[in-house]
């Protein structure tokens, strides 16, 4: 069982200033939001062994059994509200780098923030922000990683079909405190660089790990579904789709589905 002492050797600049470790919660995002409203500092981390009301994107349930990493980080970036999508990309990049570096697995990022191994999802991010028209008061970045369990044993078949875990992919159990520390260290580095130097560096790295670019995709948006070839992301984190008639359309938010598997070098597909 993890406790706050498990993370003593963190060595980060900003994140991981405080750890709240729980055996079981509803949702770590909700706990972190409560702490943030009470003034919790930037970098406060909430971790739970089990979530009974884990939340995914689009109001979906996020199944969070024992053996996973369910954590949320309080951020106070002082950014304008329009920059929240970039924050989520920063989280996806940090998570992908942590899994790759710590477990030695090849991962891809499905826009905007699913971490895939092959075509199966191993981790996801839910960023929730409280803001006014001028600036973000705080954001809570929730990260869920399927780590030490087999989705086929604990998820219903329809969820298990699209899921994998670190244990399944590596054939062994992962040290959870070590993995959590690696995620926070990677996020600390990506986040600080973004605040200091802007999003350019993170976007370039994100594109290197993106499995969506170059692919035929369908994106379900609030206005309906749109299909095209994903050719790039914009500096504000939106996806650019090239339609059958050659038009390029910007998609700001939505659920992305990879339509066909194809080994393509997306760099040849991007408009110059
Ligand atoms: C998604 O891919 O739909 C996002 C999943 C985010 C899950 C994490 S687990 C920790 C944090 N607490 C939650 O309730 N959700 C996020």
PDB file of C-alpha atoms and ligand atoms in Angstrom:
ATOM      1  CA  UNK A   1       0.000   0.000   0.000  1.00  0.00           C
ATOM      2  CA  UNK A   2       1.321   3.420  -0.956  1.00  0.00           C
ATOM      3  CA  UNK A   3       1.512   6.275   1.516  1.00  0.00           C
ATOM      4  CA  UNK A   4       2.866   9.820   1.338  1.00  0.00           C
ATOM      5  CA  UNK A   5       6.334   8.533   2.392  1.00  0.00           C
ATOM      6  CA  UNK A   6       6.520   6.468  -0.806  1.00  0.00           C
ATOM      7  CA  UNK A   7       7.237   9.660  -2.754  1.00  0.00           C
ATOM      8  CA  UNK A   8      10.038  11.226  -0.706  1.00  0.00           C
ATOM      9  CA  UNK A   9      12.693  10.953  -3.416  1.00  0.00           C
ATOM     10  CA  UNK A  10      10.711  12.858  -6.023  1.00  0.00           C
ATOM     11  CA  UNK A  11      13.141  15.703  -6.784  1.00  0.00           C
ATOM     12  CA  UNK A  12      10.691  17.824  -8.778  1.00  0.00           C
ATOM     13  CA  UNK A  13      10.579  21.636  -8.993  1.00  0.00           C
ATOM     14  CA  UNK A  14       6.866  22.289  -8.692  1.00  0.00           C
ATOM     15  CA  UNK A  15       4.668  19.219  -8.684  1.00  0.00           C
ATOM     16  CA  UNK A  16       4.292  16.723  -5.870  1.00  0.00           C
ATOM     17  CA  UNK A  17       4.478  19.407  -3.195  1.00  0.00           C
ATOM     18  CA  UNK A  18       1.948  17.431  -1.138  1.00  0.00           C
ATOM     19  CA  UNK A  19       0.536  13.908  -1.448  1.00  0.00           C
ATOM     20  CA  UNK A  20      -2.901  12.796  -0.276  1.00  0.00           C
ATOM     21  CA  UNK A  21      -3.057   9.018  -0.485  1.00  0.00           C
ATOM     22  CA  UNK A  22      -6.386   7.255   0.015  1.00  0.00           C
ATOM     23  CA  UNK A  23      -7.340   3.635   0.109  1.00  0.00           C
ATOM     24  CA  UNK A  24     -10.639   4.335  -1.671  1.00  0.00           C
ATOM     25  CA  UNK A  25     -12.437   7.442  -2.933  1.00  0.00           C
ATOM     26  CA  UNK A  26     -15.278   8.286  -5.297  1.00  0.00           C
ATOM     27  CA  UNK A  27     -13.055  10.156  -7.749  1.00  0.00           C
ATOM     28  CA  UNK A  28      -9.585  11.588  -7.133  1.00  0.00           C
ATOM     29  CA  UNK A  29     -10.546  14.503  -9.413  1.00  0.00           C
ATOM     30  CA  UNK A  30     -13.410  15.395  -7.070  1.00  0.00           C
ATOM     31  CA  UNK A  31     -11.175  15.128  -3.993  1.00  0.00           C
ATOM     32  CA  UNK A  32      -8.514  17.286  -5.688  1.00  0.00           C
ATOM     33  CA  UNK A  33     -11.093  19.881  -6.759  1.00  0.00           C
ATOM     34  CA  UNK A  34     -12.326  20.108  -3.166  1.00  0.00           C
ATOM     35  CA  UNK A  35      -8.766  20.627  -1.928  1.00  0.00           C
ATOM     36  CA  UNK A  36      -8.082  23.212  -4.643  1.00  0.00           C
ATOM     37  CA  UNK A  37     -11.214  25.172  -3.691  1.00  0.00           C
ATOM     38  CA  UNK A  38      -9.902  25.228  -0.121  1.00  0.00           C
ATOM     39  CA  UNK A  39      -6.621  26.670  -1.380  1.00  0.00           C
ATOM     40  CA  UNK A  40      -4.423  23.596  -1.934  1.00  0.00           C
ATOM     41  CA  UNK A  41      -1.174  24.610  -3.567  1.00  0.00           C
ATOM     42  CA  UNK A  42       0.016  23.901  -7.072  1.00  0.00           C
ATOM     43  CA  UNK A  43       1.342  20.388  -7.384  1.00  0.00           C
ATOM     44  CA  UNK A  44      -0.866  18.822  -4.722  1.00  0.00           C
ATOM     45  CA  UNK A  45      -1.412  15.185  -5.706  1.00  0.00           C
ATOM     46  CA  UNK A  46      -4.333  12.935  -4.761  1.00  0.00           C
ATOM     47  CA  UNK A  47      -3.943   9.173  -5.230  1.00  0.00           C
ATOM     48  CA  UNK A  48      -6.353   6.360  -4.513  1.00  0.00           C
ATOM     49  CA  UNK A  49      -6.039   2.569  -4.514  1.00  0.00           C
ATOM     50  CA  UNK A  50      -9.600   2.220  -5.784  1.00  0.00           C
ATOM     51  CA  UNK A  51     -12.154   4.684  -7.183  1.00  0.00           C
ATOM     52  CA  UNK A  52     -15.816   3.846  -6.774  1.00  0.00           C
ATOM     53  CA  UNK A  53     -17.001   6.736  -8.944  1.00  0.00           C
ATOM     54  CA  UNK A  54     -14.116   7.180 -11.371  1.00  0.00           C
ATOM     55  CA  UNK A  55     -14.958   9.607 -14.183  1.00  0.00           C
ATOM     56  CA  UNK A  56     -13.911   9.430 -17.817  1.00  0.00           C
ATOM     57  CA  UNK A  57     -14.415  11.947 -20.592  1.00  0.00           C
ATOM     58  CA  UNK A  58     -17.915  12.654 -21.905  1.00  0.00           C
ATOM     59  CA  UNK A  59     -19.432  11.861 -18.509  1.00  0.00           C
ATOM     60  CA  UNK A  60     -18.519   8.189 -18.806  1.00  0.00           C
ATOM     61  CA  UNK A  61     -17.708   5.902 -15.930  1.00  0.00           C
ATOM     62  CA  UNK A  62     -14.010   5.076 -15.540  1.00  0.00           C
ATOM     63  CA  UNK A  63     -13.544   1.644 -14.011  1.00  0.00           C
ATOM     64  CA  UNK A  64     -10.836   1.919 -11.369  1.00  0.00           C
ATOM     65  CA  UNK A  65     -10.091  -1.381  -9.613  1.00  0.00           C
ATOM     66  CA  UNK A  66      -7.229  -2.228  -7.255  1.00  0.00           C
ATOM     67  CA  UNK A  67      -3.888  -2.376  -9.070  1.00  0.00           C
ATOM     68  CA  UNK A  68      -4.319   0.756 -11.174  1.00  0.00           C
ATOM     69  CA  UNK A  69      -2.866   4.232 -10.837  1.00  0.00           C
ATOM     70  CA  UNK A  70      -5.693   6.688 -10.156  1.00  0.00           C
ATOM     71  CA  UNK A  71      -4.324  10.126  -9.450  1.00  0.00           C
ATOM     72  CA  UNK A  72      -5.071  13.828  -9.840  1.00  0.00           C
ATOM     73  CA  UNK A  73      -2.764  16.838  -9.750  1.00  0.00           C
ATOM     74  CA  UNK A  74      -3.784  20.389  -8.826  1.00  0.00           C
ATOM     75  CA  UNK A  75      -2.370  22.954 -11.265  1.00  0.00           C
ATOM     76  CA  UNK A  76      -2.521  26.730 -11.051  1.00  0.00           C
ATOM     77  CA  UNK A  77      -1.050  27.793 -14.377  1.00  0.00           C
ATOM     78  CA  UNK A  78      -2.647  31.268 -14.534  1.00  0.00           C
ATOM     79  CA  UNK A  79      -3.422  30.649 -18.207  1.00  0.00           C
ATOM     80  CA  UNK A  80      -6.358  32.013 -20.205  1.00  0.00           C
ATOM     81  CA  UNK A  81      -9.252  29.514 -20.482  1.00  0.00           C
ATOM     82  CA  UNK A  82      -8.481  28.811 -24.161  1.00  0.00           C
ATOM     83  CA  UNK A  83      -5.179  27.203 -23.158  1.00  0.00           C
ATOM     84  CA  UNK A  84      -6.745  24.343 -21.191  1.00  0.00           C
ATOM     85  CA  UNK A  85      -6.574  21.924 -24.181  1.00  0.00           C
ATOM     86  CA  UNK A  86      -2.800  22.438 -24.322  1.00  0.00           C
ATOM     87  CA  UNK A  87      -2.613  21.538 -20.652  1.00  0.00           C
ATOM     88  CA  UNK A  88      -4.301  18.252 -21.447  1.00  0.00           C
ATOM     89  CA  UNK A  89      -1.833  17.570 -24.249  1.00  0.00           C
ATOM     90  CA  UNK A  90       0.964  18.263 -21.757  1.00  0.00           C
ATOM     91  CA  UNK A  91      -0.537  15.618 -19.472  1.00  0.00           C
ATOM     92  CA  UNK A  92      -0.806  13.098 -22.300  1.00  0.00           C
ATOM     93  CA  UNK A  93       2.798  13.678 -23.306  1.00  0.00           C
ATOM     94  CA  UNK A  94       4.034  13.298 -19.723  1.00  0.00           C
ATOM     95  CA  UNK A  95       2.021  10.118 -19.236  1.00  0.00           C
ATOM     96  CA  UNK A  96       3.233   8.618 -22.508  1.00  0.00           C
ATOM     97  CA  UNK A  97       6.875   9.436 -21.698  1.00  0.00           C
ATOM     98  CA  UNK A  98       6.535   8.005 -18.199  1.00  0.00           C
ATOM     99  CA  UNK A  99       5.060   4.717 -19.420  1.00  0.00           C
ATOM    100  CA  UNK A 100       7.626   4.410 -22.183  1.00  0.00           C
ATOM    101  CA  UNK A 101      10.544   5.309 -19.928  1.00  0.00           C
ATOM    102  CA  UNK A 102       9.500   3.353 -16.859  1.00  0.00           C
ATOM    103  CA  UNK A 103       8.136   0.220 -18.516  1.00  0.00           C
ATOM    104  CA  UNK A 104      10.061   0.206 -21.796  1.00  0.00           C
ATOM    105  CA  UNK A 105       6.838  -0.026 -23.821  1.00  0.00           C
ATOM    106  CA  UNK A 106       6.120   1.623 -27.163  1.00  0.00           C
ATOM    107  CA  UNK A 107       3.118   3.860 -26.685  1.00  0.00           C
ATOM    108  CA  UNK A 108       1.124   6.159 -28.917  1.00  0.00           C
ATOM    109  CA  UNK A 109      -1.120   9.102 -28.082  1.00  0.00           C
ATOM    110  CA  UNK A 110      -4.588   9.174 -29.621  1.00  0.00           C
ATOM    111  CA  UNK A 111      -5.766  12.774 -29.870  1.00  0.00           C
ATOM    112  CA  UNK A 112      -6.417  14.388 -27.598  1.00  0.00           C
ATOM    113  CA  UNK A 113      -5.213  12.279 -24.695  1.00  0.00           C
ATOM    114  CA  UNK A 114      -5.648   8.512 -24.786  1.00  0.00           C
ATOM    115  CA  UNK A 115      -2.486   6.529 -24.292  1.00  0.00           C
ATOM    116  CA  UNK A 116      -2.466   3.463 -26.516  1.00  0.00           C
ATOM    117  CA  UNK A 117      -0.336   0.375 -26.808  1.00  0.00           C
ATOM    118  CA  UNK A 118      -1.039  -0.896 -30.308  1.00  0.00           C
ATOM    119  CA  UNK A 119      -4.715  -0.036 -30.676  1.00  0.00           C
ATOM    120  CA  UNK A 120      -5.644  -0.687 -27.031  1.00  0.00           C
ATOM    121  CA  UNK A 121      -6.022   1.962 -24.388  1.00  0.00           C
ATOM    122  CA  UNK A 122      -3.744   1.731 -21.360  1.00  0.00           C
ATOM    123  CA  UNK A 123      -4.294   5.184 -19.824  1.00  0.00           C
ATOM    124  CA  UNK A 124      -6.430   8.301 -20.071  1.00  0.00           C
ATOM    125  CA  UNK A 125      -6.624  11.864 -18.821  1.00  0.00           C
ATOM    126  CA  UNK A 126      -9.512  13.965 -17.614  1.00  0.00           C
ATOM    127  CA  UNK A 127      -8.687  17.623 -17.050  1.00  0.00           C
ATOM    128  CA  UNK A 128     -11.274  19.675 -15.197  1.00  0.00           C
ATOM    129  CA  UNK A 129     -10.779  23.400 -14.756  1.00  0.00           C
ATOM    130  CA  UNK A 130     -12.477  26.158 -12.803  1.00  0.00           C
ATOM    131  CA  UNK A 131     -12.150  29.495 -14.532  1.00  0.00           C
ATOM    132  CA  UNK A 132     -13.725  32.834 -15.311  1.00  0.00           C
ATOM    133  CA  UNK A 133     -13.620  34.621 -18.654  1.00  0.00           C
ATOM    134  CA  UNK A 134     -10.106  35.895 -17.958  1.00  0.00           C
ATOM    135  CA  UNK A 135      -8.152  33.040 -16.454  1.00  0.00           C
ATOM    136  CA  UNK A 136      -8.061  29.535 -15.092  1.00  0.00           C
ATOM    137  CA  UNK A 137      -8.321  29.564 -11.267  1.00  0.00           C
ATOM    138  CA  UNK A 138      -7.110  26.007 -11.084  1.00  0.00           C
ATOM    139  CA  UNK A 139      -7.106  22.851 -13.128  1.00  0.00           C
ATOM    140  CA  UNK A 140      -7.205  19.302 -11.870  1.00  0.00           C
ATOM    141  CA  UNK A 141      -5.441  16.861 -14.142  1.00  0.00           C
ATOM    142  CA  UNK A 142      -6.732  13.364 -13.518  1.00  0.00           C
ATOM    143  CA  UNK A 143      -4.717  10.444 -14.836  1.00  0.00           C
ATOM    144  CA  UNK A 144      -5.741   6.817 -14.885  1.00  0.00           C
ATOM    145  CA  UNK A 145      -3.363   3.989 -15.803  1.00  0.00           C
ATOM    146  CA  UNK A 146      -4.357   0.352 -16.145  1.00  0.00           C
ATOM    147  CA  UNK A 147      -1.331  -1.102 -14.407  1.00  0.00           C
ATOM    148  CA  UNK A 148      -1.355  -4.287 -12.317  1.00  0.00           C
ATOM    149  CA  UNK A 149      -4.507  -6.042 -13.423  1.00  0.00           C
ATOM    150  CA  UNK A 150      -5.752  -7.846 -16.491  1.00  0.00           C
ATOM    151  CA  UNK A 151      -8.657  -5.944 -18.076  1.00  0.00           C
ATOM    152  CA  UNK A 152     -10.021  -9.232 -19.435  1.00  0.00           C
ATOM    153  CA  UNK A 153     -10.501 -10.434 -15.835  1.00  0.00           C
ATOM    154  CA  UNK A 154     -11.964  -7.309 -14.255  1.00  0.00           C
ATOM    155  CA  UNK A 155     -13.690  -5.270 -16.981  1.00  0.00           C
ATOM    156  CA  UNK A 156     -16.886  -6.198 -18.784  1.00  0.00           C
ATOM    157  CA  UNK A 157     -16.097  -7.690 -22.229  1.00  0.00           C
ATOM    158  CA  UNK A 158     -17.099  -4.570 -24.181  1.00  0.00           C
ATOM    159  CA  UNK A 159     -14.622  -2.441 -22.187  1.00  0.00           C
ATOM    160  CA  UNK A 160     -11.909  -5.119 -21.997  1.00  0.00           C
ATOM    161  CA  UNK A 161     -11.933  -5.465 -25.798  1.00  0.00           C
ATOM    162  CA  UNK A 162     -10.404  -2.021 -26.247  1.00  0.00           C
ATOM    163  CA  UNK A 163      -8.215  -2.001 -23.142  1.00  0.00           C
ATOM    164  CA  UNK A 164      -4.830  -3.290 -22.095  1.00  0.00           C
ATOM    165  CA  UNK A 165      -2.640  -2.877 -19.018  1.00  0.00           C
ATOM    166  CA  UNK A 166       1.029  -2.515 -18.183  1.00  0.00           C
ATOM    167  CA  UNK A 167       0.990  -5.960 -16.579  1.00  0.00           C
ATOM    168  CA  UNK A 168      -0.476  -7.566 -19.688  1.00  0.00           C
ATOM    169  CA  UNK A 169       2.023  -5.811 -21.955  1.00  0.00           C
ATOM    170  CA  UNK A 170       5.168  -6.398 -19.880  1.00  0.00           C
ATOM    171  CA  UNK A 171       4.242  -9.767 -18.375  1.00  0.00           C
ATOM    172  CA  UNK A 172       5.031  -8.568 -14.842  1.00  0.00           C
ATOM    173  CA  UNK A 173       3.757  -6.298 -12.107  1.00  0.00           C
ATOM    174  CA  UNK A 174       4.920  -2.700 -12.149  1.00  0.00           C
ATOM    175  CA  UNK A 175       6.138  -0.890  -9.019  1.00  0.00           C
ATOM    176  CA  UNK A 176       3.280   1.583  -8.554  1.00  0.00           C
ATOM    177  CA  UNK A 177       4.984   4.240  -6.372  1.00  0.00           C
ATOM    178  CA  UNK A 178       7.916   4.258  -8.809  1.00  0.00           C
ATOM    179  CA  UNK A 179       5.554   4.722 -11.739  1.00  0.00           C
ATOM    180  CA  UNK A 180       3.646   7.515  -9.986  1.00  0.00           C
ATOM    181  CA  UNK A 181       6.920   9.329  -9.279  1.00  0.00           C
ATOM    182  CA  UNK A 182       7.987   8.977 -12.898  1.00  0.00           C
ATOM    183  CA  UNK A 183       4.651  10.419 -14.108  1.00  0.00           C
ATOM    184  CA  UNK A 184       4.965  13.402 -11.780  1.00  0.00           C
ATOM    185  CA  UNK A 185       8.599  13.984 -12.743  1.00  0.00           C
ATOM    186  CA  UNK A 186       7.721  13.916 -16.461  1.00  0.00           C
ATOM    187  CA  UNK A 187       4.729  16.209 -15.911  1.00  0.00           C
ATOM    188  CA  UNK A 188       6.835  18.591 -13.844  1.00  0.00           C
ATOM    189  CA  UNK A 189       9.371  18.891 -16.679  1.00  0.00           C
ATOM    190  CA  UNK A 190       6.799  19.249 -19.494  1.00  0.00           C
ATOM    191  CA  UNK A 191       4.671  21.688 -17.489  1.00  0.00           C
ATOM    192  CA  UNK A 192       7.568  23.941 -16.469  1.00  0.00           C
ATOM    193  CA  UNK A 193       8.876  24.052 -20.016  1.00  0.00           C
ATOM    194  CA  UNK A 194       5.399  24.967 -21.249  1.00  0.00           C
ATOM    195  CA  UNK A 195       5.063  27.790 -18.718  1.00  0.00           C
ATOM    196  CA  UNK A 196       8.596  29.088 -19.408  1.00  0.00           C
ATOM    197  CA  UNK A 197       8.944  28.648 -23.147  1.00  0.00           C
ATOM    198  CA  UNK A 198       5.384  28.195 -24.452  1.00  0.00           C
ATOM    199  CA  UNK A 199       3.814  25.119 -26.017  1.00  0.00           C
ATOM    200  CA  UNK A 200       6.031  24.763 -29.102  1.00  0.00           C
ATOM    201  CA  UNK A 201       8.426  22.172 -27.620  1.00  0.00           C
ATOM    202  CA  UNK A 202       5.676  20.085 -26.121  1.00  0.00           C
ATOM    203  CA  UNK A 203       3.712  20.100 -29.366  1.00  0.00           C
ATOM    204  CA  UNK A 204       6.718  18.868 -31.324  1.00  0.00           C
ATOM    205  CA  UNK A 205       7.288  16.049 -28.829  1.00  0.00           C
ATOM    206  CA  UNK A 206       3.569  15.287 -28.733  1.00  0.00           C
ATOM    207  CA  UNK A 207       3.517  14.894 -32.514  1.00  0.00           C
ATOM    208  CA  UNK A 208       6.405  12.439 -32.353  1.00  0.00           C
ATOM    209  CA  UNK A 209       4.339  10.196 -30.097  1.00  0.00           C
ATOM    210  CA  UNK A 210       0.958  10.801 -31.729  1.00  0.00           C
ATOM    211  CA  UNK A 211      -0.585   7.730 -33.306  1.00  0.00           C
ATOM    212  CA  UNK A 212      -3.498   9.762 -34.702  1.00  0.00           C
ATOM    213  CA  UNK A 213      -1.579  11.866 -37.228  1.00  0.00           C
ATOM    214  CA  UNK A 214      -1.621  10.388 -40.697  1.00  0.00           C
ATOM    215  CA  UNK A 215      -4.654   8.254 -39.901  1.00  0.00           C
ATOM    216  CA  UNK A 216      -8.179   8.201 -41.257  1.00  0.00           C
ATOM    217  CA  UNK A 217     -10.319   9.158 -38.271  1.00  0.00           C
ATOM    218  CA  UNK A 218     -13.873   9.888 -37.269  1.00  0.00           C
ATOM    219  CA  UNK A 219     -14.332  12.561 -34.605  1.00  0.00           C
ATOM    220  CA  UNK A 220     -17.612  12.786 -32.739  1.00  0.00           C
ATOM    221  CA  UNK A 221     -18.149  16.407 -31.803  1.00  0.00           C
ATOM    222  CA  UNK A 222     -21.009  18.290 -30.179  1.00  0.00           C
ATOM    223  CA  UNK A 223     -22.186  19.177 -33.694  1.00  0.00           C
ATOM    224  CA  UNK A 224     -22.027  15.641 -35.102  1.00  0.00           C
ATOM    225  CA  UNK A 225     -19.420  13.326 -36.618  1.00  0.00           C
ATOM    226  CA  UNK A 226     -16.744  14.313 -39.066  1.00  0.00           C
ATOM    227  CA  UNK A 227     -14.368  12.039 -40.989  1.00  0.00           C
ATOM    228  CA  UNK A 228     -11.066  12.789 -42.626  1.00  0.00           C
ATOM    229  CA  UNK A 229      -7.326  12.264 -42.478  1.00  0.00           C
ATOM    230  CA  UNK A 230      -5.684  13.711 -39.365  1.00  0.00           C
ATOM    231  CA  UNK A 231      -2.857  15.840 -40.695  1.00  0.00           C
ATOM    232  CA  UNK A 232      -1.667  18.018 -37.820  1.00  0.00           C
ATOM    233  CA  UNK A 233      -2.486  19.712 -34.557  1.00  0.00           C
ATOM    234  CA  UNK A 234      -2.603  23.480 -34.140  1.00  0.00           C
ATOM    235  CA  UNK A 235      -0.676  25.510 -31.520  1.00  0.00           C
ATOM    236  CA  UNK A 236      -3.863  25.557 -29.422  1.00  0.00           C
ATOM    237  CA  UNK A 237      -4.184  21.775 -29.449  1.00  0.00           C
ATOM    238  CA  UNK A 238      -6.943  21.343 -32.057  1.00  0.00           C
ATOM    239  CA  UNK A 239      -6.838  18.547 -34.645  1.00  0.00           C
ATOM    240  CA  UNK A 240      -6.651  19.378 -38.357  1.00  0.00           C
ATOM    241  CA  UNK A 241      -8.501  16.993 -40.663  1.00  0.00           C
ATOM    242  CA  UNK A 242      -8.099  16.889 -44.420  1.00  0.00           C
ATOM    243  CA  UNK A 243     -11.440  16.058 -45.969  1.00  0.00           C
ATOM    244  CA  UNK A 244     -12.020  14.014 -49.130  1.00  0.00           C
ATOM    245  CA  UNK A 245     -12.405  17.239 -51.153  1.00  0.00           C
ATOM    246  CA  UNK A 246      -9.057  18.595 -49.933  1.00  0.00           C
ATOM    247  CA  UNK A 247     -10.424  21.127 -47.429  1.00  0.00           C
ATOM    248  CA  UNK A 248      -8.673  21.216 -44.049  1.00  0.00           C
ATOM    249  CA  UNK A 249     -11.052  21.443 -41.085  1.00  0.00           C
ATOM    250  CA  UNK A 250     -10.102  22.325 -37.497  1.00  0.00           C
ATOM    251  CA  UNK A 251     -11.668  20.191 -34.749  1.00  0.00           C
ATOM    252  CA  UNK A 252     -11.319  21.713 -31.298  1.00  0.00           C
ATOM    253  CA  UNK A 253     -12.810  18.951 -29.157  1.00  0.00           C
ATOM    254  CA  UNK A 254     -14.391  15.565 -29.564  1.00  0.00           C
ATOM    255  CA  UNK A 255     -13.948  11.832 -29.383  1.00  0.00           C
ATOM    256  CA  UNK A 256     -11.554  10.507 -31.962  1.00  0.00           C
ATOM    257  CA  UNK A 257     -11.846   7.038 -33.464  1.00  0.00           C
ATOM    258  CA  UNK A 258      -9.041   5.571 -35.567  1.00  0.00           C
ATOM    259  CA  UNK A 259     -10.764   4.055 -38.574  1.00  0.00           C
ATOM    260  CA  UNK A 260      -8.206   1.860 -40.305  1.00  0.00           C
ATOM    261  CA  UNK A 261      -4.854   0.604 -39.179  1.00  0.00           C
ATOM    262  CA  UNK A 262      -2.130   1.942 -41.404  1.00  0.00           C
ATOM    263  CA  UNK A 263       1.593   2.298 -40.875  1.00  0.00           C
ATOM    264  CA  UNK A 264       2.069   5.799 -42.266  1.00  0.00           C
ATOM    265  CA  UNK A 265       4.746   8.339 -41.777  1.00  0.00           C
ATOM    266  CA  UNK A 266       2.566  11.281 -40.840  1.00  0.00           C
ATOM    267  CA  UNK A 267       5.369  13.745 -41.564  1.00  0.00           C
ATOM    268  CA  UNK A 268       4.823  13.208 -45.287  1.00  0.00           C
ATOM    269  CA  UNK A 269       1.145  13.943 -44.783  1.00  0.00           C
ATOM    270  CA  UNK A 270       1.390  17.267 -43.028  1.00  0.00           C
ATOM    271  CA  UNK A 271       0.775  20.460 -44.939  1.00  0.00           C
ATOM    272  CA  UNK A 272       3.925  22.576 -45.017  1.00  0.00           C
TER     273      UNK A 272
HETATM  274  C1  LIG B   1     -10.758   9.133 -20.243  1.00  0.00           C
HETATM  275  O1  LIG B   1      -9.923   8.625 -20.979  1.00  0.00           O
HETATM  276  O2  LIG B   1     -11.965   9.080 -20.477  1.00  0.00           O
HETATM  277  C2  LIG B   1     -10.269   9.866 -19.007  1.00  0.00           C
HETATM  278  C3  LIG B   1     -10.017   8.943 -17.874  1.00  0.00           C
HETATM  279  C4  LIG B   1      -9.488   9.649 -16.648  1.00  0.00           C
HETATM  280  C5  LIG B   1      -9.464   8.749 -15.440  1.00  0.00           C
HETATM  281  C6  LIG B   1      -8.773   9.363 -14.274  1.00  0.00           C
HETATM  282  S1  LIG B   1      -8.491   8.221 -12.961  1.00  0.00           S
HETATM  283  C7  LIG B   1      -8.022   9.506 -11.898  1.00  0.00           C
HETATM  284  C8  LIG B   1      -8.935  10.665 -12.174  1.00  0.00           C
HETATM  285  N1  LIG B   1     -10.149  10.567 -11.380  1.00  0.00           N
HETATM  286  C9  LIG B   1     -11.234  10.377 -12.131  1.00  0.00           C
HETATM  287  O3  LIG B   1     -12.397  10.242 -11.696  1.00  0.00           O
HETATM  288  N2  LIG B   1     -10.887  10.346 -13.416  1.00  0.00           N
HETATM  289  C10 LIG B   1      -9.459  10.543 -13.610  1.00  0.00           C
END
